[in-house]
Amino acid sequence: AKELGHVCHCVSTVPSENPEKETFSRHCVEALDTNDFSPESSFLQFISDYIAENSIDVIHIHHSVLLYDALPELRKRFPGLHVVDTTHIIEYPNGGFPQISARCSPNIDVHNVASQGLMRAQQEMYRRAFVKELGTRKFHLTYTSSLTAAHKHRQRVDSESPKVIAFYGRFAAQKQPWVFVATIERLVEQNPNQNVEAHFYGTGEMQGDLQRRISRSKFKDRFRLLGRNDDKSEVFKRTDILFLSSVNEGLRFTSFEALIYDRLVVCADVGDQGELVARECLVPLTPAFIEEAAKRLEMFLTDNEKYSRALARSKANLEKIRSREISPARIDALYTMDKT
């Protein structure tokens, strides 16, 4: 948005430990971390004053209950305000932010979604709430990929060096790093002679728990905790398979990146991973997940032909979404869409 000449402001309404916080500060004229609004009426006054004082034309909401709740009054005070929101995860037990978004839709101009499945889910939530349809024109589908950034690497499946299965992301309950550990353990138990390593890239609130879990594993020498690494070229040059054990997702940005670098993605069949990842790489999230995931990983590590076919199918899906990948043009369209 900044590249397009827009003046950007960022306001966090919950305590923020986002590692990209400095990036927001560089690209925005102001980045506020405000998390002490009580009662809620104080937030309404704050955001109203902020919109007026800074001549805000567009509000883009991401996971802020306070701002969703303020929308009816903001619409009255600022009838010309363009309201956009973004959601990306489907499997909240209580409907989560997609359901809040759907219920607030009458006060939102555009729903920016990261997958077709999420659009369908929000349409169904709206249908249940209002007993009427929410048309596709209300949605702006933008996949969080950037195919033009591709720097491909040679496949490593036939290499004599250890085969590497990577975990990339936050060490958080949603990502289930302990399930990743258990799956690798099962893989090695079934194939003790398999020359395989598991690399963890990331940090997070469960890092201590993860370190303790690995220290108790009889296969602890197979695991490497490598910290956060934003150099995806380096990460995927070392990787054979990206394995995602998340209990819920939208459509993981890391999945796009792995495929761009010619690396296979094997993951839990959650969210809309199926819009991108080949069917044979999707593992049903059932009580047998660890066993089945270990079998899939073994299959792709030992059969280069199956690896190549699955990668080709996933990359074919990647090509299909090229016209809807994130780009300056699509961002500009999101913020300037005709409300009619």
GROMACS .gro file of C-alpha atoms in nm:
model
  340
    1ALA     CA    1   0.000   0.000   0.000
    2LYS     CA    2   0.285   0.237   0.080
    3GLU     CA    3   0.445   0.164  -0.258
    4LEU     CA    4   0.118   0.270  -0.420
    5GLY     CA    5   0.136   0.605  -0.245
    6HIS     CA    6  -0.113   0.539   0.034
    7VAL     CA    7  -0.046   0.681   0.380
    8CYS     CA    8  -0.065   0.393   0.628
    9HIS     CA    9  -0.137   0.380   1.001
   10CYS     CA   10  -0.125   0.067   1.218
   11VAL     CA   11  -0.310   0.027   1.548
   12SER     CA   12  -0.291  -0.290   1.760
   13THR     CA   13  -0.582  -0.339   2.001
   14VAL     CA   14  -0.431  -0.635   2.187
   15PRO     CA   15  -0.086  -0.675   2.349
   16SER     CA   16   0.144  -0.731   2.053
   17GLU     CA   17   0.458  -0.945   2.040
   18ASN     CA   18   0.460  -0.955   1.660
   19PRO     CA   19   0.822  -0.993   1.543
   20GLU     CA   20   0.730  -0.779   1.239
   21LYS     CA   21   0.643  -0.484   1.459
   22GLU     CA   22   0.947  -0.287   1.344
   23THR     CA   23   0.843  -0.345   0.982
   24PHE     CA   24   0.506  -0.183   1.051
   25SER     CA   25   0.688   0.113   1.205
   26ARG     CA   26   0.902   0.155   0.893
   27HIS     CA   27   0.609   0.143   0.651
   28CYS     CA   28   0.353   0.341   0.852
   29VAL     CA   29   0.349   0.703   0.955
   30GLU     CA   30   0.241   0.573   1.295
   31ALA     CA   31   0.231   0.228   1.458
   32LEU     CA   32   0.043   0.231   1.788
   33ASP     CA   33   0.035  -0.059   2.034
   34THR     CA   34  -0.278   0.022   2.235
   35ASN     CA   35  -0.421  -0.243   2.464
   36ASP     CA   36  -0.566  -0.069   2.767
   37PHE     CA   37  -0.920   0.017   2.652
   38SER     CA   38  -1.166  -0.033   2.936
   39PRO     CA   39  -1.455   0.015   2.919
   40GLU     CA   40  -1.510  -0.045   2.546
   41SER     CA   41  -1.666   0.298   2.502
   42SER     CA   42  -1.320   0.450   2.546
   43PHE     CA   43  -1.202   0.266   2.234
   44LEU     CA   44  -1.493   0.402   2.029
   45GLN     CA   45  -1.397   0.755   2.129
   46PHE     CA   46  -1.030   0.686   2.060
   47ILE     CA   47  -1.083   0.541   1.712
   48SER     CA   48  -1.336   0.811   1.619
   49ASP     CA   49  -1.090   1.083   1.714
   50TYR     CA   50  -0.809   0.901   1.533
   51ILE     CA   51  -1.009   0.872   1.211
   52ALA     CA   52  -1.107   1.240   1.222
   53GLU     CA   53  -0.763   1.376   1.317
   54ASN     CA   54  -0.577   1.171   1.055
   55SER     CA   55  -0.837   1.197   0.773
   56ILE     CA   56  -0.861   0.818   0.746
   57ASP     CA   57  -1.037   0.698   0.429
   58VAL     CA   58  -1.008   0.321   0.474
   59ILE     CA   59  -1.020   0.097   0.781
   60HIS     CA   60  -0.874  -0.253   0.738
   61ILE     CA   61  -0.969  -0.484   1.027
   62HIS     CA   62  -0.777  -0.797   1.117
   63HIS     CA   63  -0.882  -0.988   1.429
   64SER     CA   64  -0.994  -0.690   1.636
   65VAL     CA   65  -1.315  -0.753   1.828
   66LEU     CA   66  -1.309  -0.395   1.955
   67LEU     CA   67  -1.318  -0.254   1.604
   68TYR     CA   68  -1.587  -0.495   1.485
   69ASP     CA   69  -1.801  -0.389   1.781
   70ALA     CA   70  -1.745  -0.022   1.700
   71LEU     CA   71  -1.852  -0.050   1.334
   72PRO     CA   72  -2.223   0.040   1.367
   73GLU     CA   73  -2.142   0.368   1.540
   74LEU     CA   74  -1.845   0.443   1.313
   75ARG     CA   75  -2.073   0.401   1.012
   76LYS     CA   76  -2.302   0.670   1.154
   77ARG     CA   77  -2.019   0.909   1.232
   78PHE     CA   78  -1.821   0.850   0.910
   79PRO     CA   79  -2.062   0.746   0.632
   80GLY     CA   80  -1.792   0.772   0.365
   81LEU     CA   81  -1.547   0.539   0.543
   82HIS     CA   82  -1.440   0.234   0.335
   83VAL     CA   83  -1.429  -0.075   0.560
   84VAL     CA   84  -1.230  -0.387   0.471
   85ASP     CA   85  -1.158  -0.690   0.686
   86THR     CA   86  -0.933  -0.995   0.652
   87THR     CA   87  -0.980  -1.342   0.797
   88HIS     CA   88  -0.776  -1.655   0.727
   89ILE     CA   89  -0.860  -1.950   0.958
   90ILE     CA   90  -1.176  -2.160   0.938
   91GLU     CA   91  -1.173  -2.418   1.218
   92TYR     CA   92  -1.254  -2.212   1.526
   93PRO     CA   93  -1.478  -2.420   1.758
   94ASN     CA   94  -1.707  -2.119   1.810
   95GLY     CA   95  -1.688  -1.981   1.457
   96GLY     CA   96  -1.417  -1.734   1.559
   97PHE     CA   97  -1.335  -1.428   1.353
   98PRO     CA   98  -1.492  -1.556   1.029
   99GLN     CA   99  -1.826  -1.575   1.212
  100ILE     CA  100  -1.779  -1.229   1.369
  101SER     CA  101  -1.695  -1.099   1.023
  102ALA     CA  102  -2.005  -1.258   0.871
  103ARG     CA  103  -2.232  -1.115   1.141
  104CYS     CA  104  -2.076  -0.769   1.093
  105SER     CA  105  -2.101  -0.788   0.715
  106PRO     CA  106  -2.378  -0.525   0.684
  107ASN     CA  107  -2.123  -0.270   0.809
  108ILE     CA  108  -1.831  -0.399   0.598
  109ASP     CA  109  -1.771  -0.308   0.234
  110VAL     CA  110  -1.527  -0.582   0.137
  111HIS     CA  111  -1.427  -0.915   0.294
  112ASN     CA  112  -1.068  -0.993   0.196
  113VAL     CA  113  -1.023  -1.372   0.215
  114ALA     CA  114  -0.721  -1.596   0.163
  115SER     CA  115  -0.903  -1.892   0.007
  116GLN     CA  116  -1.222  -1.992  -0.173
  117GLY     CA  117  -1.316  -2.224   0.114
  118LEU     CA  118  -1.311  -1.936   0.360
  119MET     CA  119  -1.541  -1.736   0.134
  120ARG     CA  120  -1.787  -2.026   0.125
  121ALA     CA  121  -1.764  -2.068   0.503
  122GLN     CA  122  -1.844  -1.701   0.565
  123GLN     CA  123  -2.131  -1.712   0.319
  124GLU     CA  124  -2.280  -2.004   0.514
  125MET     CA  125  -2.232  -1.823   0.846
  126TYR     CA  126  -2.404  -1.515   0.703
  127ARG     CA  127  -2.688  -1.731   0.570
  128ARG     CA  128  -2.747  -1.879   0.917
  129ALA     CA  129  -2.735  -1.536   1.084
  130PHE     CA  130  -2.953  -1.338   0.843
  131VAL     CA  131  -3.142  -1.606   0.645
  132LYS     CA  132  -3.031  -1.454   0.317
  133GLU     CA  133  -2.740  -1.482   0.076
  134LEU     CA  134  -2.409  -1.296   0.081
  135GLY     CA  135  -2.295  -1.254  -0.278
  136THR     CA  136  -1.946  -1.325  -0.405
  137ARG     CA  137  -1.910  -0.960  -0.514
  138LYS     CA  138  -1.870  -0.872  -0.146
  139PHE     CA  139  -1.546  -1.074  -0.137
  140HIS     CA  140  -1.194  -1.004  -0.255
  141LEU     CA  141  -0.993  -1.325  -0.290
  142THR     CA  142  -0.619  -1.269  -0.249
  143TYR     CA  143  -0.385  -1.565  -0.206
  144THR     CA  144  -0.087  -1.481   0.013
  145SER     CA  145   0.170  -1.594  -0.242
  146SER     CA  146   0.420  -1.411  -0.458
  147LEU     CA  147   0.522  -1.643  -0.740
  148THR     CA  148   0.747  -1.383  -0.899
  149ALA     CA  149   0.990  -1.426  -0.607
  150ALA     CA  150   1.074  -1.784  -0.703
  151HIS     CA  151   1.432  -1.908  -0.689
  152LYS     CA  152   1.420  -2.279  -0.754
  153HIS     CA  153   1.659  -2.536  -0.615
  154ARG     CA  154   1.744  -2.885  -0.728
  155GLN     CA  155   1.542  -3.155  -0.553
  156ARG     CA  156   1.733  -3.326  -0.274
  157VAL     CA  157   1.546  -3.658  -0.255
  158ASP     CA  158   1.827  -3.851  -0.425
  159SER     CA  159   2.101  -3.687  -0.220
  160GLU     CA  160   2.325  -3.901   0.000
  161SER     CA  161   2.306  -3.644   0.281
  162PRO     CA  162   2.034  -3.684   0.549
  163LYS     CA  163   1.680  -3.632   0.424
  164VAL     CA  164   1.543  -3.324   0.601
  165ILE     CA  165   1.183  -3.276   0.715
  166ALA     CA  166   1.120  -2.919   0.826
  167PHE     CA  167   0.884  -2.752   1.072
  168TYR     CA  168   0.852  -2.381   0.996
  169GLY     CA  169   0.640  -2.152   1.213
  170ARG     CA  170   0.551  -2.049   1.565
  171PHE     CA  171   0.596  -2.297   1.848
  172ALA     CA  172   0.231  -2.264   1.949
  173ALA     CA  173  -0.057  -2.498   2.030
  174GLN     CA  174  -0.224  -2.434   1.694
  175LYS     CA  175   0.086  -2.562   1.510
  176GLN     CA  176   0.113  -2.877   1.730
  177PRO     CA  177   0.494  -2.909   1.736
  178TRP     CA  178   0.466  -3.207   1.971
  179VAL     CA  179   0.270  -3.390   1.700
  180PHE     CA  180   0.552  -3.314   1.458
  181VAL     CA  181   0.800  -3.468   1.706
  182ALA     CA  182   0.584  -3.776   1.758
  183THR     CA  183   0.547  -3.825   1.382
  184ILE     CA  184   0.922  -3.811   1.325
  185GLU     CA  185   0.971  -4.058   1.612
  186ARG     CA  186   0.723  -4.295   1.450
  187LEU     CA  187   0.894  -4.257   1.113
  188VAL     CA  188   1.233  -4.347   1.263
  189GLU     CA  189   1.088  -4.635   1.467
  190GLN     CA  190   0.944  -4.789   1.152
  191ASN     CA  191   1.260  -4.721   0.950
  192PRO     CA  192   1.561  -4.711   1.187
  193ASN     CA  193   1.806  -4.711   0.898
  194GLN     CA  194   1.643  -4.412   0.730
  195ASN     CA  195   1.895  -4.126   0.723
  196VAL     CA  196   1.652  -3.852   0.821
  197GLU     CA  197   1.668  -3.535   1.031
  198ALA     CA  198   1.396  -3.297   1.153
  199HIS     CA  199   1.474  -2.924   1.147
  200PHE     CA  200   1.271  -2.675   1.350
  201TYR     CA  201   1.266  -2.316   1.226
  202GLY     CA  202   1.086  -2.076   1.457
  203THR     CA  203   1.030  -1.949   1.808
  204GLY     CA  204   0.728  -1.915   2.031
  205GLU     CA  205   0.564  -1.963   2.366
  206MET     CA  206   0.605  -2.342   2.357
  207GLN     CA  207   0.979  -2.340   2.290
  208GLY     CA  208   1.071  -2.456   2.642
  209ASP     CA  209   0.813  -2.735   2.630
  210LEU     CA  210   0.938  -2.840   2.287
  211GLN     CA  211   1.300  -2.851   2.403
  212ARG     CA  212   1.204  -3.067   2.701
  213ARG     CA  213   0.997  -3.298   2.481
  214ILE     CA  214   1.287  -3.348   2.242
  215SER     CA  215   1.534  -3.405   2.527
  216ARG     CA  216   1.322  -3.702   2.643
  217SER     CA  217   1.307  -3.859   2.297
  218LYS     CA  218   1.520  -4.165   2.232
  219PHE     CA  219   1.573  -4.015   1.886
  220LYS     CA  220   1.676  -3.671   2.013
  221ASP     CA  221   1.986  -3.676   1.792
  222ARG     CA  222   1.754  -3.654   1.487
  223PHE     CA  223   1.616  -3.311   1.585
  224ARG     CA  224   1.769  -2.968   1.523
  225LEU     CA  225   1.632  -2.646   1.673
  226LEU     CA  226   1.761  -2.378   1.435
  227GLY     CA  227   1.570  -2.070   1.550
  228ARG     CA  228   1.392  -1.822   1.329
  229ASN     CA  229   1.526  -1.789   0.975
  230ASP     CA  230   1.365  -1.545   0.732
  231ASP     CA  231   1.594  -1.649   0.447
  232LYS     CA  232   1.356  -1.893   0.278
  233SER     CA  233   1.607  -1.969   0.006
  234GLU     CA  234   1.848  -2.102   0.267
  235VAL     CA  235   1.575  -2.289   0.457
  236PHE     CA  236   1.437  -2.475   0.157
  237LYS     CA  237   1.778  -2.541   0.004
  238ARG     CA  238   1.835  -2.763   0.309
  239THR     CA  239   1.487  -2.915   0.311
  240ASP     CA  240   1.326  -3.212   0.137
  241ILE     CA  241   0.973  -3.194   0.282
  242LEU     CA  242   0.786  -2.923   0.469
  243PHE     CA  243   0.559  -3.101   0.718
  244LEU     CA  244   0.272  -2.905   0.874
  245SER     CA  245   0.101  -3.068   1.172
  246SER     CA  246  -0.136  -2.779   1.255
  247VAL     CA  247  -0.476  -2.845   1.411
  248ASN     CA  248  -0.623  -2.558   1.209
  249GLU     CA  249  -0.509  -2.327   0.935
  250GLY     CA  250  -0.630  -2.103   0.658
  251LEU     CA  251  -0.396  -2.154   0.366
  252ARG     CA  252  -0.039  -2.144   0.497
  253PHE     CA  253   0.188  -1.886   0.336
  254THR     CA  254   0.479  -2.122   0.404
  255SER     CA  255   0.312  -2.380   0.179
  256PHE     CA  256   0.335  -2.141  -0.115
  257GLU     CA  257   0.697  -2.066  -0.037
  258ALA     CA  258   0.800  -2.432  -0.016
  259LEU     CA  259   0.641  -2.510  -0.352
  260ILE     CA  260   0.799  -2.205  -0.512
  261TYR     CA  261   1.134  -2.352  -0.410
  262ASP     CA  262   1.038  -2.696  -0.545
  263ARG     CA  263   0.985  -2.856  -0.207
  264LEU     CA  264   0.699  -3.092  -0.131
  265VAL     CA  265   0.443  -3.000   0.137
  266VAL     CA  266   0.283  -3.273   0.349
  267CYS     CA  267   0.025  -3.147   0.594
  268ALA     CA  268  -0.284  -3.207   0.802
  269ASP     CA  269  -0.599  -3.180   0.591
  270VAL     CA  270  -0.725  -2.865   0.762
  271GLY     CA  271  -0.844  -2.525   0.647
  272ASP     CA  272  -0.805  -2.484   0.273
  273GLN     CA  273  -0.469  -2.653   0.231
  274GLY     CA  274  -0.641  -2.869  -0.032
  275GLU     CA  275  -0.671  -2.568  -0.266
  276LEU     CA  276  -0.294  -2.582  -0.300
  277VAL     CA  277  -0.150  -2.912  -0.177
  278ALA     CA  278  -0.193  -3.233  -0.379
  279ARG     CA  279  -0.451  -3.473  -0.236
  280GLU     CA  280  -0.197  -3.746  -0.162
  281CYS     CA  281  -0.007  -3.502   0.060
  282LEU     CA  282  -0.310  -3.425   0.281
  283VAL     CA  283  -0.332  -3.635   0.599
  284PRO     CA  284  -0.676  -3.658   0.766
  285LEU     CA  285  -0.676  -3.514   1.117
  286THR     CA  286  -0.794  -3.829   1.296
  287PRO     CA  287  -0.663  -4.028   1.596
  288ALA     CA  288  -0.446  -4.215   1.344
  289PHE     CA  289  -0.283  -3.895   1.217
  290ILE     CA  290   0.069  -3.964   1.348
  291GLU     CA  291   0.075  -4.315   1.205
  292GLU     CA  292  -0.061  -4.208   0.867
  293ALA     CA  293   0.162  -3.900   0.844
  294ALA     CA  294   0.471  -4.112   0.914
  295LYS     CA  295   0.371  -4.347   0.630
  296ARG     CA  296   0.327  -4.058   0.385
  297LEU     CA  297   0.662  -3.907   0.479
  298GLU     CA  298   0.835  -4.242   0.435
  299MET     CA  299   0.671  -4.291   0.096
  300PHE     CA  300   0.784  -3.955  -0.039
  301LEU     CA  301   1.133  -3.982   0.107
  302THR     CA  302   1.201  -4.319  -0.052
  303ASP     CA  303   1.014  -4.294  -0.382
  304ASN     CA  304   1.142  -4.011  -0.597
  305GLU     CA  305   0.879  -4.073  -0.864
  306LYS     CA  306   0.591  -4.032  -0.619
  307TYR     CA  307   0.761  -3.725  -0.473
  308SER     CA  308   0.794  -3.569  -0.818
  309ARG     CA  309   0.433  -3.646  -0.919
  310ALA     CA  310   0.293  -3.501  -0.597
  311LEU     CA  311   0.511  -3.193  -0.632
  312ALA     CA  312   0.396  -3.146  -0.991
  313ARG     CA  313   0.029  -3.166  -0.888
  314SER     CA  314   0.080  -2.914  -0.609
  315LYS     CA  315   0.267  -2.678  -0.839
  316ALA     CA  316  -0.013  -2.706  -1.097
  317ASN     CA  317  -0.250  -2.578  -0.827
  318LEU     CA  318  -0.003  -2.300  -0.756
  319GLU     CA  319  -0.012  -2.188  -1.119
  320LYS     CA  320  -0.393  -2.177  -1.117
  321ILE     CA  321  -0.396  -1.904  -0.854
  322ARG     CA  322  -0.130  -1.683  -1.014
  323SER     CA  323  -0.385  -1.420  -1.119
  324ARG     CA  324  -0.505  -1.382  -0.760
  325GLU     CA  325  -0.172  -1.374  -0.580
  326ILE     CA  326  -0.089  -1.079  -0.362
  327SER     CA  327   0.033  -0.784  -0.569
  328PRO     CA  328   0.022  -0.403  -0.568
  329ALA     CA  329  -0.264  -0.409  -0.821
  330ARG     CA  330  -0.479  -0.638  -0.605
  331ILE     CA  331  -0.404  -0.438  -0.292
  332ASP     CA  332  -0.501  -0.118  -0.471
  333ALA     CA  333  -0.825  -0.280  -0.588
  334LEU     CA  334  -0.902  -0.388  -0.233
  335TYR     CA  335  -0.876  -0.035  -0.098
  336THR     CA  336  -1.052   0.139  -0.388
  337MET     CA  337  -1.331  -0.107  -0.473
  338ASP     CA  338  -1.660   0.050  -0.575
  339LYS     CA  339  -1.896  -0.002  -0.283
  340THR     CA  340  -2.186  -0.059  -0.519
   0.00000   0.00000   0.00000
